[in-house]
């Protein structure tokens, strides 16, 4: 539940420029690199390293659920 928003943002941020690249849209390669490398890396790092980040909370919930 916690990771759904973050992962959906990353996936959509990669799929749309990849589709544009496949269709031959000018500038799609640059958008794919910028979106994939820069934006998504920052999103994932901020959510994984921040104590209140969604990915940290998801990992904690998974770890708690496996002990039951």
mmCIF file of N, CA, C and O in Angstrom:
data_model
loop_
_atom_site.group_PDB
_atom_site.id
_atom_site.type_symbol
_atom_site.label_atom_id
_atom_site.label_comp_id
_atom_site.label_asym_id
_atom_site.label_seq_id
_atom_site.Cartn_x
_atom_site.Cartn_y
_atom_site.Cartn_z
ATOM 1 N N UNK A 1 0.825 -1.170 0.000
ATOM 2 C CA UNK A 1 0.000 0.000 0.000
ATOM 3 C C UNK A 1 0.882 1.250 0.000
ATOM 4 O O UNK A 1 0.643 2.170 -0.766
ATOM 5 N N UNK A 2 1.904 1.278 0.852
ATOM 6 C CA UNK A 2 2.733 2.470 0.947
ATOM 7 C C UNK A 2 3.550 2.710 -0.312
ATOM 8 O O UNK A 2 3.787 3.829 -0.716
ATOM 9 N N UNK A 3 4.009 1.646 -0.925
ATOM 10 C CA UNK A 3 4.912 1.798 -2.068
ATOM 11 C C UNK A 3 4.183 1.998 -3.391
ATOM 12 O O UNK A 3 4.819 2.307 -4.392
ATOM 13 N N UNK A 4 2.883 1.845 -3.433
ATOM 14 C CA UNK A 4 2.144 1.905 -4.696
ATOM 15 C C UNK A 4 2.290 3.253 -5.398
ATOM 16 O O UNK A 4 2.534 3.307 -6.604
ATOM 17 N N UNK A 5 2.174 4.335 -4.687
ATOM 18 C CA UNK A 5 2.277 5.657 -5.299
ATOM 19 C C UNK A 5 3.660 5.933 -5.848
ATOM 20 O O UNK A 5 3.831 6.423 -6.967
ATOM 21 N N UNK A 6 4.671 5.585 -5.071
ATOM 22 C CA UNK A 6 6.054 5.806 -5.503
ATOM 23 C C UNK A 6 6.387 4.956 -6.714
ATOM 24 O O UNK A 6 6.959 5.442 -7.698
ATOM 25 N N UNK A 7 6.040 3.689 -6.665
ATOM 26 C CA UNK A 7 6.364 2.798 -7.780
ATOM 27 C C UNK A 7 5.559 3.145 -9.029
ATOM 28 O O UNK A 7 6.084 3.058 -10.145
ATOM 29 N N UNK A 8 4.331 3.564 -8.868
ATOM 30 C CA UNK A 8 3.540 3.979 -10.030
ATOM 31 C C UNK A 8 4.140 5.224 -10.674
ATOM 32 O O UNK A 8 4.184 5.329 -11.903
ATOM 33 N N UNK A 9 4.633 6.142 -9.868
ATOM 34 C CA UNK A 9 5.283 7.334 -10.398
ATOM 35 C C UNK A 9 6.510 6.971 -11.204
ATOM 36 O O UNK A 9 6.738 7.499 -12.299
ATOM 37 N N UNK A 10 7.303 6.053 -10.698
ATOM 38 C CA UNK A 10 8.521 5.622 -11.398
ATOM 39 C C UNK A 10 8.169 4.908 -12.697
ATOM 40 O O UNK A 10 8.759 5.183 -13.746
ATOM 41 N N UNK A 11 7.213 4.001 -12.653
ATOM 42 C CA UNK A 11 6.845 3.237 -13.849
ATOM 43 C C UNK A 11 6.283 4.148 -14.933
ATOM 44 O O UNK A 11 6.694 4.071 -16.093
ATOM 45 N N UNK A 12 5.368 5.017 -14.571
ATOM 46 C CA UNK A 12 4.779 5.929 -15.556
ATOM 47 C C UNK A 12 5.842 6.874 -16.102
ATOM 48 O O UNK A 12 5.857 7.174 -17.301
ATOM 49 N N UNK A 13 6.763 7.311 -15.234
ATOM 50 C CA UNK A 13 7.834 8.185 -15.669
ATOM 51 C C UNK A 13 8.785 7.529 -16.653
ATOM 52 O O UNK A 13 9.503 8.214 -17.377
ATOM 53 N N UNK A 14 8.813 6.216 -16.697
ATOM 54 C CA UNK A 14 9.646 5.498 -17.664
ATOM 55 C C UNK A 14 8.864 5.042 -18.890
ATOM 56 O O UNK A 14 9.384 5.058 -20.000
ATOM 57 N N UNK A 15 7.624 4.640 -18.692
ATOM 58 C CA UNK A 15 6.832 4.084 -19.790
ATOM 59 C C UNK A 15 6.468 5.150 -20.825
ATOM 60 O O UNK A 15 6.565 4.896 -22.035
ATOM 61 N N UNK A 16 6.075 6.312 -20.396
ATOM 62 C CA UNK A 16 5.651 7.352 -21.347
ATOM 63 C C UNK A 16 6.805 7.794 -22.246
ATOM 64 O O UNK A 16 6.648 7.806 -23.473
ATOM 65 N N UNK A 17 7.982 8.120 -21.711
ATOM 66 C CA UNK A 17 9.076 8.471 -22.627
ATOM 67 C C UNK A 17 9.537 7.291 -23.486
ATOM 68 O O UNK A 17 9.932 7.481 -24.639
ATOM 69 N N UNK A 18 9.491 6.073 -22.966
ATOM 70 C CA UNK A 18 9.871 4.903 -23.760
ATOM 71 C C UNK A 18 8.905 4.712 -24.923
ATOM 72 O O UNK A 18 9.324 4.367 -26.045
ATOM 73 N N UNK A 19 7.637 4.940 -24.693
ATOM 74 C CA UNK A 19 6.649 4.859 -25.766
ATOM 75 C C UNK A 19 6.916 5.933 -26.824
ATOM 76 O O UNK A 19 6.855 5.672 -28.021
ATOM 77 N N UNK A 20 7.224 7.139 -26.371
ATOM 78 C CA UNK A 20 7.554 8.206 -27.303
ATOM 79 C C UNK A 20 8.790 7.888 -28.120
ATOM 80 O O UNK A 20 8.845 8.159 -29.324
ATOM 81 N N UNK A 21 9.785 7.294 -27.494
ATOM 82 C CA UNK A 21 10.998 6.889 -28.206
ATOM 83 C C UNK A 21 10.678 5.834 -29.250
ATOM 84 O O UNK A 21 11.161 5.893 -30.378
ATOM 85 N N UNK A 22 9.861 4.881 -28.877
ATOM 86 C CA UNK A 22 9.480 3.809 -29.814
ATOM 87 C C UNK A 22 8.687 4.355 -30.997
ATOM 88 O O UNK A 22 8.808 3.860 -32.108
ATOM 89 N N UNK A 23 7.892 5.385 -30.767
ATOM 90 C CA UNK A 23 7.080 5.985 -31.838
ATOM 91 C C UNK A 23 7.856 7.030 -32.650
ATOM 92 O O UNK A 23 7.329 7.573 -33.603
ATOM 93 N N UNK A 24 9.088 7.325 -32.259
ATOM 94 C CA UNK A 24 9.911 8.258 -33.005
ATOM 95 C C UNK A 24 9.663 9.721 -32.696
ATOM 96 O O UNK A 24 9.921 10.584 -33.534
ATOM 97 N N UNK A 25 9.190 10.011 -31.517
ATOM 98 C CA UNK A 25 8.938 11.397 -31.120
ATOM 99 C C UNK A 25 10.278 12.098 -30.883
ATOM 100 O O UNK A 25 11.126 11.579 -30.155
ATOM 101 N N UNK A 26 10.480 13.255 -31.506
ATOM 102 C CA UNK A 26 11.731 13.979 -31.294
ATOM 103 C C UNK A 26 11.901 14.389 -29.827
ATOM 104 O O UNK A 26 10.972 14.864 -29.195
ATOM 105 N N UNK A 27 13.080 14.195 -29.297
ATOM 106 C CA UNK A 27 13.372 14.561 -27.916
ATOM 107 C C UNK A 27 12.985 13.510 -26.897
ATOM 108 O O UNK A 27 13.201 13.705 -25.706
ATOM 109 N N UNK A 28 12.427 12.401 -27.342
ATOM 110 C CA UNK A 28 11.986 11.373 -26.399
ATOM 111 C C UNK A 28 13.166 10.699 -25.708
ATOM 112 O O UNK A 28 13.068 10.335 -24.541
ATOM 113 N N UNK A 29 14.273 10.552 -26.413
ATOM 114 C CA UNK A 29 15.451 9.915 -25.799
ATOM 115 C C UNK A 29 15.958 10.771 -24.636
ATOM 116 O O UNK A 29 16.266 10.248 -23.562
ATOM 117 N N UNK A 30 16.045 12.068 -24.835
ATOM 118 C CA UNK A 30 16.478 12.957 -23.754
ATOM 119 C C UNK A 30 15.519 12.941 -22.582
ATOM 120 O O UNK A 30 15.939 12.957 -21.421
ATOM 121 N N UNK A 31 14.233 12.896 -22.873
ATOM 122 C CA UNK A 31 13.233 12.824 -21.809
ATOM 123 C C UNK A 31 13.339 11.505 -21.051
ATOM 124 O O UNK A 31 13.226 11.476 -19.828
ATOM 125 N N UNK A 32 13.589 10.419 -21.770
ATOM 126 C CA UNK A 32 13.737 9.116 -21.126
ATOM 127 C C UNK A 32 14.952 9.108 -20.205
ATOM 128 O O UNK A 32 14.883 8.622 -19.078
ATOM 129 N N UNK A 33 16.057 9.658 -20.664
ATOM 130 C CA UNK A 33 17.264 9.711 -19.831
ATOM 131 C C UNK A 33 17.029 10.605 -18.620
ATOM 132 O O UNK A 33 17.346 10.229 -17.490
ATOM 133 N N UNK A 34 16.469 11.777 -18.860
ATOM 134 C CA UNK A 34 16.228 12.706 -17.750
ATOM 135 C C UNK A 34 15.230 12.127 -16.757
ATOM 136 O O UNK A 34 15.431 12.211 -15.545
ATOM 137 N N UNK A 35 14.177 11.532 -17.271
ATOM 138 C CA UNK A 35 13.150 10.973 -16.396
ATOM 139 C C UNK A 35 13.666 9.735 -15.679
ATOM 140 O O UNK A 35 13.466 9.574 -14.479
ATOM 141 N N UNK A 36 14.326 8.871 -16.411
ATOM 142 C CA UNK A 36 14.785 7.617 -15.822
ATOM 143 C C UNK A 36 15.927 7.779 -14.855
ATOM 144 O O UNK A 36 15.910 7.241 -13.754
ATOM 145 N N UNK A 37 16.905 8.541 -15.244
ATOM 146 C CA UNK A 37 18.099 8.649 -14.430
ATOM 147 C C UNK A 37 17.939 9.689 -13.321
ATOM 148 O O UNK A 37 18.151 9.394 -12.152
ATOM 149 N N UNK A 38 17.542 10.855 -13.692
ATOM 150 C CA UNK A 38 17.546 11.950 -12.727
ATOM 151 C C UNK A 38 16.308 11.913 -11.835
ATOM 152 O O UNK A 38 16.400 11.723 -10.620
ATOM 153 N N UNK A 39 15.151 12.071 -12.424
ATOM 154 C CA UNK A 39 13.929 12.198 -11.639
ATOM 155 C C UNK A 39 13.626 10.942 -10.836
ATOM 156 O O UNK A 39 13.409 11.009 -9.622
ATOM 157 N N UNK A 40 13.611 9.795 -11.502
ATOM 158 C CA UNK A 40 13.245 8.569 -10.795
ATOM 159 C C UNK A 40 14.294 8.165 -9.768
ATOM 160 O O UNK A 40 13.947 7.627 -8.718
ATOM 161 N N UNK A 41 15.551 8.437 -10.038
ATOM 162 C CA UNK A 41 16.581 8.138 -9.044
ATOM 163 C C UNK A 41 16.365 8.982 -7.790
ATOM 164 O O UNK A 41 16.452 8.465 -6.669
ATOM 165 N N UNK A 42 16.055 10.255 -7.966
ATOM 166 C CA UNK A 42 15.815 11.117 -6.809
ATOM 167 C C UNK A 42 14.552 10.705 -6.052
ATOM 168 O O UNK A 42 14.519 10.726 -4.826
ATOM 169 N N UNK A 43 13.526 10.330 -6.783
ATOM 170 C CA UNK A 43 12.284 9.885 -6.125
ATOM 171 C C UNK A 43 12.554 8.631 -5.297
ATOM 172 O O UNK A 43 12.180 8.552 -4.125
ATOM 173 N N UNK A 44 13.211 7.651 -5.902
ATOM 174 C CA UNK A 44 13.476 6.407 -5.180
ATOM 175 C C UNK A 44 14.407 6.620 -3.997
ATOM 176 O O UNK A 44 14.182 6.072 -2.913
ATOM 177 N N UNK A 45 15.454 7.402 -4.185
ATOM 178 C CA UNK A 45 16.380 7.652 -3.081
ATOM 179 C C UNK A 45 15.713 8.410 -1.943
ATOM 180 O O UNK A 45 15.910 8.075 -0.769
ATOM 181 N N UNK A 46 14.929 9.412 -2.276
ATOM 182 C CA UNK A 46 14.299 10.187 -1.207
ATOM 183 C C UNK A 46 13.287 9.346 -0.438
ATOM 184 O O UNK A 46 13.190 9.459 0.785
ATOM 185 N N UNK A 47 12.574 8.497 -1.125
ATOM 186 C CA UNK A 47 11.574 7.667 -0.438
ATOM 187 C C UNK A 47 12.213 6.486 0.297
ATOM 188 O O UNK A 47 11.648 5.973 1.254
ATOM 189 N N UNK A 48 13.377 6.049 -0.144
ATOM 190 C CA UNK A 48 14.032 4.909 0.498
ATOM 191 C C UNK A 48 14.927 5.330 1.665
ATOM 192 O O UNK A 48 15.120 4.551 2.599
ATOM 193 N N UNK A 49 15.470 6.525 1.624
ATOM 194 C CA UNK A 49 16.414 6.954 2.653
ATOM 195 C C UNK A 49 15.795 7.813 3.743
ATOM 196 O O UNK A 49 16.321 7.876 4.846
ATOM 197 N N UNK A 50 14.699 8.453 3.450
ATOM 198 C CA UNK A 50 14.027 9.309 4.427
ATOM 199 C C UNK A 50 13.305 8.435 5.446
ATOM 200 O O UNK A 50 12.585 7.509 5.071
ATOM 201 N N UNK A 51 13.479 8.672 6.743
ATOM 202 C CA UNK A 51 12.837 7.812 7.753
ATOM 203 C C UNK A 51 11.321 7.698 7.602
ATOM 204 O O UNK A 51 10.751 6.656 7.894
ATOM 205 N N UNK A 52 10.650 8.734 7.131
ATOM 206 C CA UNK A 52 9.205 8.682 6.959
ATOM 207 C C UNK A 52 8.788 8.401 5.531
ATOM 208 O O UNK A 52 7.622 8.545 5.181
ATOM 209 N N UNK A 53 9.737 7.984 4.694
ATOM 210 C CA UNK A 53 9.446 7.740 3.287
ATOM 211 C C UNK A 53 8.530 6.538 3.084
ATOM 212 O O UNK A 53 8.486 5.614 3.896
ATOM 213 N N UNK A 54 7.809 6.563 1.988
ATOM 214 C CA UNK A 54 6.844 5.496 1.718
ATOM 215 C C UNK A 54 7.512 4.139 1.550
ATOM 216 O O UNK A 54 6.978 3.119 1.975
ATOM 217 N N UNK A 55 8.666 4.090 0.910
ATOM 218 C CA UNK A 55 9.327 2.799 0.731
ATOM 219 C C UNK A 55 9.863 2.248 2.049
ATOM 220 O O UNK A 55 9.840 1.036 2.271
ATOM 221 N N UNK A 56 10.302 3.110 2.934
ATOM 222 C CA UNK A 56 10.745 2.680 4.264
ATOM 223 C C UNK A 56 9.558 2.125 5.042
ATOM 224 O O UNK A 56 9.655 1.072 5.689
ATOM 225 N N UNK A 57 8.438 2.823 4.974
ATOM 226 C CA UNK A 57 7.237 2.349 5.676
ATOM 227 C C UNK A 57 6.747 1.030 5.093
ATOM 228 O O UNK A 57 6.301 0.138 5.829
ATOM 229 N N UNK A 58 6.823 0.869 3.786
ATOM 230 C CA UNK A 58 6.408 -0.388 3.163
ATOM 231 C C UNK A 58 7.314 -1.526 3.611
ATOM 232 O O UNK A 58 6.846 -2.636 3.902
ATOM 233 N N UNK A 59 8.608 -1.274 3.663
ATOM 234 C CA UNK A 59 9.554 -2.310 4.098
ATOM 235 C C UNK A 59 9.291 -2.711 5.546
ATOM 236 O O UNK A 59 9.312 -3.889 5.887
ATOM 237 N N UNK A 60 9.015 -1.719 6.403
ATOM 238 C CA UNK A 60 8.697 -2.021 7.803
ATOM 239 C C UNK A 60 7.429 -2.865 7.903
ATOM 240 O O UNK A 60 7.356 -3.805 8.697
ATOM 241 N N UNK A 61 6.424 -2.530 7.125
ATOM 242 C CA UNK A 61 5.166 -3.293 7.160
ATOM 243 C C UNK A 61 5.382 -4.726 6.683
ATOM 244 O O UNK A 61 4.807 -5.656 7.251
ATOM 245 N N UNK A 62 6.202 -4.901 5.674
ATOM 246 C CA UNK A 62 6.502 -6.257 5.204
ATOM 247 C C UNK A 62 7.263 -7.060 6.252
ATOM 248 O O UNK A 62 6.994 -8.250 6.448
ATOM 249 N N UNK A 63 8.208 -6.416 6.897
ATOM 250 C CA UNK A 63 8.977 -7.113 7.930
ATOM 251 C C UNK A 63 8.090 -7.488 9.114
ATOM 252 O O UNK A 63 8.230 -8.581 9.675
ATOM 253 N N UNK A 64 7.185 -6.621 9.502
ATOM 254 C CA UNK A 64 6.268 -6.922 10.603
ATOM 255 C C UNK A 64 5.317 -8.048 10.237
ATOM 256 O O UNK A 64 5.030 -8.902 11.056
ATOM 257 N N UNK A 65 4.861 -8.051 9.009
ATOM 258 C CA UNK A 65 3.933 -9.091 8.574
ATOM 259 C C UNK A 65 4.561 -10.458 8.495
ATOM 260 O O UNK A 65 3.894 -11.472 8.669
ATOM 261 N N UNK A 66 5.858 -10.526 8.250
ATOM 262 C CA UNK A 66 6.513 -11.825 8.118
ATOM 263 C C UNK A 66 6.766 -12.480 9.477
ATOM 264 O O UNK A 66 7.029 -13.673 9.558
ATOM 265 N N UNK A 67 6.686 -11.721 10.575
ATOM 266 C CA UNK A 67 6.917 -12.278 11.914
ATOM 267 C C UNK A 67 5.680 -12.928 12.496
ATOM 268 O O UNK A 67 5.751 -13.638 13.465
ATOM 269 N N UNK A 68 4.547 -12.640 11.927
ATOM 270 C CA UNK A 68 3.280 -13.138 12.498
ATOM 271 C C UNK A 68 3.096 -14.603 12.193
ATOM 272 O O UNK A 68 3.502 -15.180 11.298
#
